[in-house]
PDB file of C-alpha atoms in Angstrom:
ATOM      1  CA  MET A   1      12.019 -12.081  19.535  1.00  0.00           C
ATOM      2  CA  THR A   2      14.806  -9.497  19.810  1.00  0.00           C
ATOM      3  CA  GLN A   3      14.213  -5.952  21.013  1.00  0.00           C
ATOM      4  CA  LYS A   4      13.570  -3.659  18.087  1.00  0.00           C
ATOM      5  CA  ARG A   5      15.268  -0.338  17.519  1.00  0.00           C
ATOM      6  CA  TYR A   6      13.046   2.742  17.511  1.00  0.00           C
ATOM      7  CA  LEU A   7      13.800   5.083  14.612  1.00  0.00           C
ATOM      8  CA  TYR A   8      13.181   8.474  16.184  1.00  0.00           C
ATOM      9  CA  ASP A   9      12.916  11.439  13.796  1.00  0.00           C
ATOM     10  CA  ILE A  10      13.433   9.231  10.740  1.00  0.00           C
ATOM     11  CA  ASP A  11      12.700  10.976   7.447  1.00  0.00           C
ATOM     12  CA  PRO A  12      10.367   8.951   5.168  1.00  0.00           C
ATOM     13  CA  GLY A  13      12.708   9.899   2.334  1.00  0.00           C
ATOM     14  CA  GLU A  14      15.178   7.433   3.833  1.00  0.00           C
ATOM     15  CA  TRP A  15      13.033   4.469   2.794  1.00  0.00           C
ATOM     16  CA  GLU A  16      11.448   5.862  -0.368  1.00  0.00           C
ATOM     17  CA  HIS A  17      12.556   3.998  -3.489  1.00  0.00           C
ATOM     18  CA  PRO A  18      13.996   6.016  -6.428  1.00  0.00           C
ATOM     19  CA  LEU A  19      11.472   4.422  -8.816  1.00  0.00           C
ATOM     20  CA  ASP A  20       8.668   5.593  -6.543  1.00  0.00           C
ATOM     21  CA  ARG A  21       9.928   9.192  -6.563  1.00  0.00           C
ATOM     22  CA  ALA A  22      10.493   9.191 -10.332  1.00  0.00           C
ATOM     23  CA  ALA A  23       7.038   7.802 -11.118  1.00  0.00           C
ATOM     24  CA  LEU A  24       5.301  10.269  -8.786  1.00  0.00           C
ATOM     25  CA  SER A  25       7.226  13.140 -10.349  1.00  0.00           C
ATOM     26  CA  ALA A  26       5.967  12.013 -13.753  1.00  0.00           C
ATOM     27  CA  VAL A  27       2.381  11.952 -12.463  1.00  0.00           C
ATOM     28  CA  LYS A  28       2.635  15.492 -11.098  1.00  0.00           C
ATOM     29  CA  GLN A  29       3.765  16.758 -14.502  1.00  0.00           C
ATOM     30  CA  LEU A  30       0.652  15.474 -16.285  1.00  0.00           C
ATOM     31  CA  PRO A  31      -1.762  18.182 -17.475  1.00  0.00           C
ATOM     32  CA  MET A  32      -4.853  18.676 -15.309  1.00  0.00           C
ATOM     33  CA  VAL A  33      -3.630  16.527 -12.404  1.00  0.00           C
ATOM     34  CA  ASN A  34      -3.644  19.451  -9.970  1.00  0.00           C
ATOM     35  CA  ASP A  35      -7.170  20.399 -11.067  1.00  0.00           C
ATOM     36  CA  ILE A  36      -8.332  16.832 -10.543  1.00  0.00           C
ATOM     37  CA  VAL A  37      -6.761  16.691  -7.098  1.00  0.00           C
ATOM     38  CA  ARG A  38      -8.576  19.859  -6.062  1.00  0.00           C
ATOM     39  CA  SER A  39     -11.875  18.555  -7.478  1.00  0.00           C
ATOM     40  CA  PHE A  40     -11.800  15.104  -5.934  1.00  0.00           C
ATOM     41  CA  ILE A  41      -9.715  15.143  -2.798  1.00  0.00           C
ATOM     42  CA  GLY A  42     -10.661  17.029   0.322  1.00  0.00           C
ATOM     43  CA  SER A  43     -12.255  16.657   3.714  1.00  0.00           C
ATOM     44  CA  THR A  44     -15.574  15.633   2.134  1.00  0.00           C
ATOM     45  CA  THR A  45     -13.980  12.740   0.203  1.00  0.00           C
ATOM     46  CA  GLU A  46     -12.033  11.581   3.226  1.00  0.00           C
ATOM     47  CA  ARG A  47     -15.126  11.633   5.420  1.00  0.00           C
ATOM     48  CA  SER A  48     -17.030   9.650   2.807  1.00  0.00           C
ATOM     49  CA  LEU A  49     -14.373   6.938   2.652  1.00  0.00           C
ATOM     50  CA  ARG A  50     -14.132   6.765   6.439  1.00  0.00           C
ATOM     51  CA  SER A  51     -17.918   6.455   6.588  1.00  0.00           C
ATOM     52  CA  ILE A  52     -17.699   3.363   4.353  1.00  0.00           C
ATOM     53  CA  ALA A  53     -15.140   1.825   6.729  1.00  0.00           C
ATOM     54  CA  LEU A  54     -17.251   2.656   9.794  1.00  0.00           C
ATOM     55  CA  ALA A  55     -20.324   1.079   8.193  1.00  0.00           C
ATOM     56  CA  SER A  56     -18.788  -2.154   6.921  1.00  0.00           C
ATOM     57  CA  SER A  57     -15.662  -2.939   8.974  1.00  0.00           C
ATOM     58  CA  VAL A  58     -14.514  -3.246  12.597  1.00  0.00           C
ATOM     59  CA  ARG A  59     -12.300  -0.511  14.056  1.00  0.00           C
ATOM     60  CA  ALA A  60      -9.338  -1.890  16.005  1.00  0.00           C
ATOM     61  CA  SER A  61      -8.911  -0.620  19.546  1.00  0.00           C
ATOM     62  CA  GLU A  62      -8.051  -1.857  23.018  1.00  0.00           C
ATOM     63  CA  ARG A  63     -11.468  -3.581  23.029  1.00  0.00           C
ATOM     64  CA  GLN A  64     -11.725  -4.783  19.406  1.00  0.00           C
ATOM     65  CA  PHE A  65      -8.880  -6.728  17.799  1.00  0.00           C
ATOM     66  CA  PRO A  66      -6.587  -5.632  20.655  1.00  0.00           C
ATOM     67  CA  GLY A  67      -3.674  -7.687  19.270  1.00  0.00           C
ATOM     68  CA  VAL A  68      -3.830  -5.866  15.940  1.00  0.00           C
ATOM     69  CA  TYR A  69      -4.146  -2.548  17.752  1.00  0.00           C
ATOM     70  CA  ARG A  70      -1.036  -3.341  19.808  1.00  0.00           C
ATOM     71  CA  LEU A  71       0.911  -4.083  16.617  1.00  0.00           C
ATOM     72  CA  LEU A  72      -0.290  -0.783  15.139  1.00  0.00           C
ATOM     73  CA  ILE A  73       1.055   1.103  18.163  1.00  0.00           C
ATOM     74  CA  GLU A  74       4.345  -0.807  18.002  1.00  0.00           C
ATOM     75  CA  ALA A  75       4.833  -0.089  14.292  1.00  0.00           C
ATOM     76  CA  ALA A  76       3.944   3.586  14.738  1.00  0.00           C
ATOM     77  CA  ASN A  77       6.430   3.916  17.593  1.00  0.00           C
ATOM     78  CA  ILE A  78       9.223   2.285  15.583  1.00  0.00           C
ATOM     79  CA  LEU A  79       8.666   4.563  12.557  1.00  0.00           C
ATOM     80  CA  ASP A  80       8.034   7.555  14.832  1.00  0.00           C
ATOM     81  CA  VAL A  81       4.599   8.209  13.318  1.00  0.00           C
ATOM     82  CA  LYS A  82       3.204  10.945  15.570  1.00  0.00           C
ATOM     83  CA  GLU A  83      -0.524  10.614  14.794  1.00  0.00           C
ATOM     84  CA  LEU A  84      -1.817   7.068  15.167  1.00  0.00           C
ATOM     85  CA  PRO A  85      -4.132   6.301  12.227  1.00  0.00           C
ATOM     86  CA  GLU A  86      -7.338   4.364  12.655  1.00  0.00           C
ATOM     87  CA  LEU A  87      -7.175   0.738  11.545  1.00  0.00           C
ATOM     88  CA  TYR A  88     -10.217  -1.196  10.339  1.00  0.00           C
ATOM     89  CA  VAL A  89     -10.498  -4.961   9.912  1.00  0.00           C
ATOM     90  CA  SER A  90     -12.721  -5.794   6.945  1.00  0.00           C
ATOM     91  CA  GLN A  91     -14.289  -9.185   6.208  1.00  0.00           C
ATOM     92  CA  ASN A  92     -12.571 -10.235   2.994  1.00  0.00           C
ATOM     93  CA  PRO A  93     -11.028 -13.560   1.857  1.00  0.00           C
ATOM     94  CA  PHE A  94      -8.253 -11.930  -0.208  1.00  0.00           C
ATOM     95  CA  LEU A  95      -4.857 -11.234   1.351  1.00  0.00           C
ATOM     96  CA  ASN A  96      -4.669  -7.471   1.112  1.00  0.00           C
ATOM     97  CA  ALA A  97      -4.503  -4.234   3.057  1.00  0.00           C
ATOM     98  CA  GLY A  98      -4.598  -0.561   2.159  1.00  0.00           C
ATOM     99  CA  ALA A  99      -4.176   3.004   3.364  1.00  0.00           C
ATOM    100  CA  MET A 100      -6.427   5.850   2.247  1.00  0.00           C
ATOM    101  CA  GLY A 101      -7.162   9.435   3.176  1.00  0.00           C
ATOM    102  CA  VAL A 102      -5.147  12.643   3.233  1.00  0.00           C
ATOM    103  CA  GLU A 103      -5.515  14.759   6.367  1.00  0.00           C
ATOM    104  CA  HIS A 104      -6.383  11.801   8.595  1.00  0.00           C
ATOM    105  CA  PRO A 105      -5.450   8.632   6.688  1.00  0.00           C
ATOM    106  CA  PHE A 106      -6.637   5.241   7.898  1.00  0.00           C
ATOM    107  CA  ILE A 107      -5.662   1.631   7.281  1.00  0.00           C
ATOM    108  CA  THR A 108      -7.933  -1.210   6.167  1.00  0.00           C
ATOM    109  CA  LEU A 109      -6.769  -4.757   6.854  1.00  0.00           C
ATOM    110  CA  ASN A 110      -8.562  -7.715   5.270  1.00  0.00           C
ATOM    111  CA  SER A 111      -9.654 -10.302   7.846  1.00  0.00           C
ATOM    112  CA  SER A 112      -7.904 -13.105   5.932  1.00  0.00           C
ATOM    113  CA  MET A 113      -4.576 -11.572   6.950  1.00  0.00           C
ATOM    114  CA  LEU A 114      -5.283 -12.421  10.597  1.00  0.00           C
ATOM    115  CA  SER A 115      -5.795 -16.098   9.762  1.00  0.00           C
ATOM    116  CA  VAL A 116      -2.841 -16.584   7.433  1.00  0.00           C
ATOM    117  CA  LEU A 117      -0.034 -14.366   8.751  1.00  0.00           C
ATOM    118  CA  SER A 118       2.183 -14.743  11.783  1.00  0.00           C
ATOM    119  CA  GLU A 119       2.414 -11.848  14.231  1.00  0.00           C
ATOM    120  CA  GLU A 120       5.682 -10.599  12.734  1.00  0.00           C
ATOM    121  CA  GLU A 121       4.314 -10.872   9.196  1.00  0.00           C
ATOM    122  CA  LEU A 122       1.243  -8.934  10.265  1.00  0.00           C
ATOM    123  CA  LEU A 123       3.527  -6.328  11.829  1.00  0.00           C
ATOM    124  CA  ALA A 124       5.320  -6.038   8.481  1.00  0.00           C
ATOM    125  CA  VAL A 125       1.972  -5.410   6.747  1.00  0.00           C
ATOM    126  CA  ILE A 126       1.009  -2.711   9.237  1.00  0.00           C
ATOM    127  CA  GLY A 127       4.476  -1.149   8.916  1.00  0.00           C
ATOM    128  CA  HIS A 128       4.055  -1.239   5.134  1.00  0.00           C
ATOM    129  CA  GLU A 129       0.780   0.697   5.340  1.00  0.00           C
ATOM    130  CA  LEU A 130       2.227   3.165   7.852  1.00  0.00           C
ATOM    131  CA  GLY A 131       5.048   3.696   5.364  1.00  0.00           C
ATOM    132  CA  HIS A 132       2.493   4.739   2.749  1.00  0.00           C
ATOM    133  CA  ILE A 133       0.940   7.173   5.223  1.00  0.00           C
ATOM    134  CA  ALA A 134       4.233   8.653   6.415  1.00  0.00           C
ATOM    135  CA  SER A 135       5.356   9.131   2.800  1.00  0.00           C
ATOM    136  CA  GLY A 136       2.174  11.009   1.942  1.00  0.00           C
ATOM    137  CA  HIS A 137       0.998   8.389  -0.538  1.00  0.00           C
ATOM    138  CA  GLY A 138      -2.589   8.683   0.670  1.00  0.00           C
ATOM    139  CA  LEU A 139      -3.363  11.672  -1.545  1.00  0.00           C
ATOM    140  CA  TYR A 140      -2.606   9.974  -4.857  1.00  0.00           C
ATOM    141  CA  LYS A 141      -3.812   6.531  -3.764  1.00  0.00           C
ATOM    142  CA  THR A 142      -7.147   8.068  -2.817  1.00  0.00           C
ATOM    143  CA  LEU A 143      -7.220   9.987  -6.094  1.00  0.00           C
ATOM    144  CA  LEU A 144      -6.594   6.781  -8.057  1.00  0.00           C
ATOM    145  CA  TRP A 145      -9.345   4.967  -6.160  1.00  0.00           C
ATOM    146  CA  MET A 146     -11.800   7.796  -6.850  1.00  0.00           C
ATOM    147  CA  LEU A 147     -10.919   8.005 -10.549  1.00  0.00           C
ATOM    148  CA  VAL A 148     -11.191   4.253 -11.088  1.00  0.00           C
ATOM    149  CA  ASN A 149     -14.478   3.911  -9.219  1.00  0.00           C
ATOM    150  CA  PHE A 150     -16.327   7.139  -9.947  1.00  0.00           C
ATOM    151  CA  ALA A 151     -14.677   9.555 -12.346  1.00  0.00           C
ATOM    152  CA  SER A 152     -15.761   8.116 -15.681  1.00  0.00           C
ATOM    153  CA  GLY A 153     -19.404   8.584 -14.788  1.00  0.00           C
ATOM    154  CA  ILE A 154     -19.357  12.030 -13.163  1.00  0.00           C
ATOM    155  CA  ILE A 155     -16.582  14.078 -14.733  1.00  0.00           C
ATOM    156  CA  GLN A 156     -16.198  15.428 -18.249  1.00  0.00           C
ATOM    157  CA  PHE A 157     -12.615  15.901 -19.436  1.00  0.00           C
ATOM    158  CA  PRO A 158     -11.935  18.532 -22.113  1.00  0.00           C
ATOM    159  CA  LEU A 159      -9.634  16.028 -23.768  1.00  0.00           C
ATOM    160  CA  GLY A 160     -12.067  13.146 -23.308  1.00  0.00           C
ATOM    161  CA  GLN A 161     -11.741   9.651 -21.883  1.00  0.00           C
ATOM    162  CA  ALA A 162      -8.302   9.204 -23.455  1.00  0.00           C
ATOM    163  CA  ALA A 163      -6.934  11.891 -21.123  1.00  0.00           C
ATOM    164  CA  LEU A 164      -8.614  10.264 -18.138  1.00  0.00           C
ATOM    165  CA  MET A 165      -7.159   6.855 -18.990  1.00  0.00           C
ATOM    166  CA  ALA A 166      -3.676   8.357 -19.430  1.00  0.00           C
ATOM    167  CA  ILE A 167      -3.843   9.812 -15.924  1.00  0.00           C
ATOM    168  CA  ILE A 168      -5.172   6.577 -14.434  1.00  0.00           C
ATOM    169  CA  THR A 169      -2.437   4.568 -16.188  1.00  0.00           C
ATOM    170  CA  ALA A 170       0.271   6.907 -14.858  1.00  0.00           C
ATOM    171  CA  LEU A 171      -1.177   6.720 -11.345  1.00  0.00           C
ATOM    172  CA  ARG A 172      -1.284   2.937 -11.504  1.00  0.00           C
ATOM    173  CA  GLU A 173       2.339   2.830 -12.628  1.00  0.00           C
ATOM    174  CA  TRP A 174       3.290   4.999  -9.665  1.00  0.00           C
ATOM    175  CA  ASP A 175       1.035   2.989  -7.345  1.00  0.00           C
ATOM    176  CA  ARG A 176       2.954  -0.207  -8.112  1.00  0.00           C
ATOM    177  CA  LYS A 177       6.311   1.500  -7.546  1.00  0.00           C
ATOM    178  CA  SER A 178       5.114   3.050  -4.273  1.00  0.00           C
ATOM    179  CA  GLU A 179       4.857  -0.526  -2.965  1.00  0.00           C
ATOM    180  CA  LEU A 180       8.653  -0.758  -3.149  1.00  0.00           C
ATOM    181  CA  SER A 181       8.948   2.115  -0.684  1.00  0.00           C
ATOM    182  CA  ALA A 182       6.272   0.711   1.615  1.00  0.00           C
ATOM    183  CA  ASP A 183       7.924  -2.725   1.644  1.00  0.00           C
ATOM    184  CA  ARG A 184      11.090  -1.020   2.858  1.00  0.00           C
ATOM    185  CA  ALA A 185       9.116   0.632   5.664  1.00  0.00           C
ATOM    186  CA  GLY A 186       7.657  -2.741   6.637  1.00  0.00           C
ATOM    187  CA  LEU A 187      11.139  -4.218   6.772  1.00  0.00           C
ATOM    188  CA  LEU A 188      12.330  -1.341   8.979  1.00  0.00           C
ATOM    189  CA  VAL A 189       9.520  -2.156  11.393  1.00  0.00           C
ATOM    190  CA  VAL A 190      10.142  -5.906  11.733  1.00  0.00           C
ATOM    191  CA  GLN A 191      13.938  -5.459  11.377  1.00  0.00           C
ATOM    192  CA  ASP A 192      14.235  -9.037  10.119  1.00  0.00           C
ATOM    193  CA  VAL A 193      14.191 -10.013   6.455  1.00  0.00           C
ATOM    194  CA  ASN A 194      12.544 -13.411   7.027  1.00  0.00           C
ATOM    195  CA  PRO A 195       9.035 -12.211   7.978  1.00  0.00           C
ATOM    196  CA  SER A 196       9.075  -9.824   5.024  1.00  0.00           C
ATOM    197  CA  LEU A 197      10.081 -12.564   2.582  1.00  0.00           C
ATOM    198  CA  ASN A 198       7.611 -15.074   4.038  1.00  0.00           C
ATOM    199  CA  LEU A 199       4.885 -12.446   3.758  1.00  0.00           C
ATOM    200  CA  LEU A 200       5.582 -11.989   0.041  1.00  0.00           C
ATOM    201  CA  MET A 201       5.591 -15.756  -0.433  1.00  0.00           C
ATOM    202  CA  LYS A 202       2.170 -16.048   1.236  1.00  0.00           C
ATOM    203  CA  LEU A 203       0.802 -13.180  -0.848  1.00  0.00           C
ATOM    204  CA  ALA A 204       1.877 -15.100  -3.950  1.00  0.00           C
ATOM    205  CA  GLY A 205       0.867 -18.654  -2.981  1.00  0.00           C
ATOM    206  CA  GLY A 206      -1.333 -18.558   0.096  1.00  0.00           C
ATOM    207  CA  ALA A 207      -1.025 -20.079   3.539  1.00  0.00           C
ATOM    208  CA  GLN A 208       0.386 -23.514   2.585  1.00  0.00           C
ATOM    209  CA  THR A 209       4.017 -22.571   3.226  1.00  0.00           C
ATOM    210  CA  GLY A 210       4.909 -26.240   3.734  1.00  0.00           C
ATOM    211  CA  GLU A 211       4.269 -26.723   0.024  1.00  0.00           C
ATOM    212  CA  MET A 212       6.481 -23.772  -1.007  1.00  0.00           C
ATOM    213  CA  ASN A 213      10.201 -23.100  -0.967  1.00  0.00           C
ATOM    214  CA  LEU A 214      11.561 -19.563  -0.675  1.00  0.00           C
ATOM    215  CA  SER A 215      14.757 -20.336  -2.580  1.00  0.00           C
ATOM    216  CA  GLU A 216      12.743 -21.821  -5.434  1.00  0.00           C
ATOM    217  CA  LEU A 217      10.568 -18.715  -5.457  1.00  0.00           C
ATOM    218  CA  PHE A 218      13.708 -16.640  -6.027  1.00  0.00           C
ATOM    219  CA  VAL A 219      14.553 -18.900  -8.977  1.00  0.00           C
ATOM    220  CA  GLN A 220      11.046 -18.318 -10.298  1.00  0.00           C
ATOM    221  CA  ALA A 221      11.495 -14.547  -9.906  1.00  0.00           C
ATOM    222  CA  ASP A 222      14.771 -14.697 -11.841  1.00  0.00           C
ATOM    223  CA  ASP A 223      12.996 -16.607 -14.598  1.00  0.00           C
ATOM    224  CA  TYR A 224      10.399 -13.840 -14.807  1.00  0.00           C
ATOM    225  CA  GLU A 225      12.995 -11.068 -14.822  1.00  0.00           C
ATOM    226  CA  ARG A 226      15.131 -12.588 -17.553  1.00  0.00           C
ATOM    227  CA  GLY A 227      12.384 -12.846 -20.157  1.00  0.00           C
ATOM    228  CA  LYS A 228      13.073 -14.384 -23.524  1.00  0.00           C
ATOM    229  CA  ASP A 229      12.371 -11.648 -26.054  1.00  0.00           C
ATOM    230  CA  ILE A 230      10.546  -8.399 -26.729  1.00  0.00           C
ATOM    231  CA  LEU A 231       7.191 -10.195 -26.664  1.00  0.00           C
ATOM    232  CA  ASP A 232       7.768 -11.197 -23.036  1.00  0.00           C
ATOM    233  CA  SER A 233       8.359  -7.533 -22.216  1.00  0.00           C
ATOM    234  CA  VAL A 234       5.113  -6.565 -23.924  1.00  0.00           C
ATOM    235  CA  TYR A 235       3.208  -9.221 -21.967  1.00  0.00           C
ATOM    236  CA  LYS A 236       4.687  -7.962 -18.689  1.00  0.00           C
ATOM    237  CA  ILE A 237       3.446  -4.447 -19.436  1.00  0.00           C
ATOM    238  CA  LEU A 238      -0.024  -5.591 -20.504  1.00  0.00           C
ATOM    239  CA  ASN A 239      -0.389  -7.962 -17.546  1.00  0.00           C
ATOM    240  CA  SER A 240       0.503  -5.283 -15.003  1.00  0.00           C
ATOM    241  CA  ILE A 241      -1.421  -2.276 -16.370  1.00  0.00           C
ATOM    242  CA  GLY A 242      -4.444  -2.880 -14.170  1.00  0.00           C
ATOM    243  CA  SER A 243      -2.547  -4.297 -11.194  1.00  0.00           C
ATOM    244  CA  SER A 244      -1.798  -2.563  -7.917  1.00  0.00           C
TER     245      SER A 244
END
């Protein structure tokens, strides 16, 4: 493993994808978004979410999941993240991770990641989530989580549920595009394209990498991108509306 370069004083804007910035700008222009942010997001919400993590997950430290904690420190040093976020390992069979919170964001890493990913791939995941935090994505990711899980039952919109769904749809569109920025941050941390590509392959097909071929996966991606007609485009939109 080669010595990695530390990116002192790097501006998160350097890795943020143009589609991410454009989609977030569109979200901020929606009516009532600022009111919703003030209503839902604050220290109380953040403490509630952290309480869920404390109750149901294991917090990484020098004494619990020390290997994961070491990777967190390494990734934070490379991206020059000044305040080390807490990282929780949660028992979950799905390959996923997330970052939530605003003033003191934290990372949740599904336990399946530790079984399936190599150390460098895991470092890319942690760098990805640190990228979200450094870019300030936590505010709108937390807002989306709150709206999807709680808003429909406890908030009354003057314009009704249609307005709520429009905001959720716009946030989900941005949420998907924010992943492009975070993937760039993960790549900056590992500083090697292979772990990042292998990570994406495992997220798509699981741990059996001996049964997969990265070049063939690129062919498959090209097949998806080309599409055959307008109906394919419609299906792509409908299939991704609820996806993160």
